[in-house]
XYZ file of C-alpha atoms in Angstrom:
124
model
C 8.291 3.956 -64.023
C 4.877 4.719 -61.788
C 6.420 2.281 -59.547
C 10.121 3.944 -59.417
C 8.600 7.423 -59.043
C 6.584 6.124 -56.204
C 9.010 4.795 -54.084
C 11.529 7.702 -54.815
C 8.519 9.886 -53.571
C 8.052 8.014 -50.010
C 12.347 8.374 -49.888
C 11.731 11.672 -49.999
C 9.015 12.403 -47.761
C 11.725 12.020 -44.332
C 13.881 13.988 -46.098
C 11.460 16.979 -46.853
C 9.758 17.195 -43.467
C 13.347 16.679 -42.168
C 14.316 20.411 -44.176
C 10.610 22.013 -43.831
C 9.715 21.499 -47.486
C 6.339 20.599 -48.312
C 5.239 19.124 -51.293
C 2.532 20.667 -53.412
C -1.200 20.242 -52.635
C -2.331 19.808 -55.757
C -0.693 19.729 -59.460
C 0.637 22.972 -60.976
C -0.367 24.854 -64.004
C 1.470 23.457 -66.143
C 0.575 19.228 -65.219
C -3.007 20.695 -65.476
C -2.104 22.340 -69.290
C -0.276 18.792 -70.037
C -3.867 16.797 -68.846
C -6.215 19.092 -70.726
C -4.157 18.624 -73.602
C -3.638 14.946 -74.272
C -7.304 14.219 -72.934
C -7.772 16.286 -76.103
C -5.810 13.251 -78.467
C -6.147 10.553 -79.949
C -4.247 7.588 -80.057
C -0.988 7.714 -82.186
C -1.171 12.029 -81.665
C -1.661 11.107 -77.728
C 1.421 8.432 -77.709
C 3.378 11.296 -79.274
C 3.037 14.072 -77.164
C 2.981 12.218 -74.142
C 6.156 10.318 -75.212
C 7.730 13.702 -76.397
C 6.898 14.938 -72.796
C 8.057 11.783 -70.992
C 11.736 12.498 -72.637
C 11.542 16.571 -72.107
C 10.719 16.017 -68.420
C 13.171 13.156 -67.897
C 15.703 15.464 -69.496
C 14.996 18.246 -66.721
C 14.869 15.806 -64.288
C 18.731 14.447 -64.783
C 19.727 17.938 -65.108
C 18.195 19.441 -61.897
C 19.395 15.900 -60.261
C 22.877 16.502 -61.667
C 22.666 20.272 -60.392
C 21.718 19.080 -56.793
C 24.820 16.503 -56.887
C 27.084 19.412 -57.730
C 25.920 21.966 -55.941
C 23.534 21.167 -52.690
C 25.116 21.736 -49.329
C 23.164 19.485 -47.711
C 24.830 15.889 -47.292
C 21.457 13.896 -47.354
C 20.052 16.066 -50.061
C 23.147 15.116 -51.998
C 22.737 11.568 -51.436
C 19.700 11.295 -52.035
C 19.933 12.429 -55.594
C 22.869 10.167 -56.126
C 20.657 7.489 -55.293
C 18.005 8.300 -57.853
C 19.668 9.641 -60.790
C 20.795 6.478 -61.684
C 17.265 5.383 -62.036
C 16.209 8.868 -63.316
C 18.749 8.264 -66.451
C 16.876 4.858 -66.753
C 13.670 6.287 -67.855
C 15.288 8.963 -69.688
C 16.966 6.268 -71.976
C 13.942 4.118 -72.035
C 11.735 7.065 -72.971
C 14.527 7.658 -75.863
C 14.455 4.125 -77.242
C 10.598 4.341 -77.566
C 10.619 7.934 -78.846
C 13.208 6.274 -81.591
C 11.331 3.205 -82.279
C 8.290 5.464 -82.658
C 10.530 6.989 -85.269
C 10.171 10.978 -83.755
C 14.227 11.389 -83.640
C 17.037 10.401 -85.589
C 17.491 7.625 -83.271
C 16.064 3.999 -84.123
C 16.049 2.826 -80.740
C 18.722 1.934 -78.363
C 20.666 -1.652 -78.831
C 20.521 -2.003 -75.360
C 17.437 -0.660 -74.049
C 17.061 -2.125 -70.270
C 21.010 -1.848 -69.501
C 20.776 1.402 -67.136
C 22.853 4.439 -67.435
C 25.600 4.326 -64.309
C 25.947 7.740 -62.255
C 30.030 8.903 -63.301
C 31.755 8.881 -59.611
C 32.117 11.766 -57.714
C 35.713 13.336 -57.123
C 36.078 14.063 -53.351
């Protein structure tokens, strides 16, 4: 995943100085809040609220991608989340199948963990 967020980040970066948008400086509030707590934990507490948090943010993730698809003007900005929510929806389902072999949902894990979760096509 660190290595899928990173290069999603530097396919970004021509994108965002292309529109004027500059990342932040520094992490928000609420990263900060999410550190301070889990440096707080201990093992099995620490793999569940990070894990818990893995899925939650995931989830946002696909649905702000999804909302960008839909709705963005911008032909590049469009594409670009094409391109990654395949990958997005990846993590999302990987972070499920661990949260349900961990045994924190009523899932027990996905029967096909590693086969990713295809985009649906676009109607033009």
């Amino acid at each position: 995943m660190v290595s899928d967020h990173s290069q999603a980040q530097d396919a970004l970066k021509p994108l965002a100085a292309r529109l004027r948008v500059m990342s932040a400086a520094k992490p928000g509030n609420d990263v900060i809040a999410l550190e301070a707590h889990l440096s707080n934990l201990r093992a099995a507490q620490f793999d569940k609220d990070y894990m818990q948090h893995m899925v939650a943010g995931h989830n946002g993730a696909v649905a702000m991608i999804e909302n960008e698809i839909e709705h963005d003007r911008d032909a590049s900005v469009r594409g670009f989340a094409e391109k990654i929510l395949p990958t997005v929806q990846d993590h999302l389902r990987v972070a499920e199948n661990v949260v349900g072999q961990m045994g924190m949902s009523g899932k027990g894990g996905l029967s096909q963990p590693n086969k990713a979760i295809v985009a649906p096509a676009k109607a033009q």
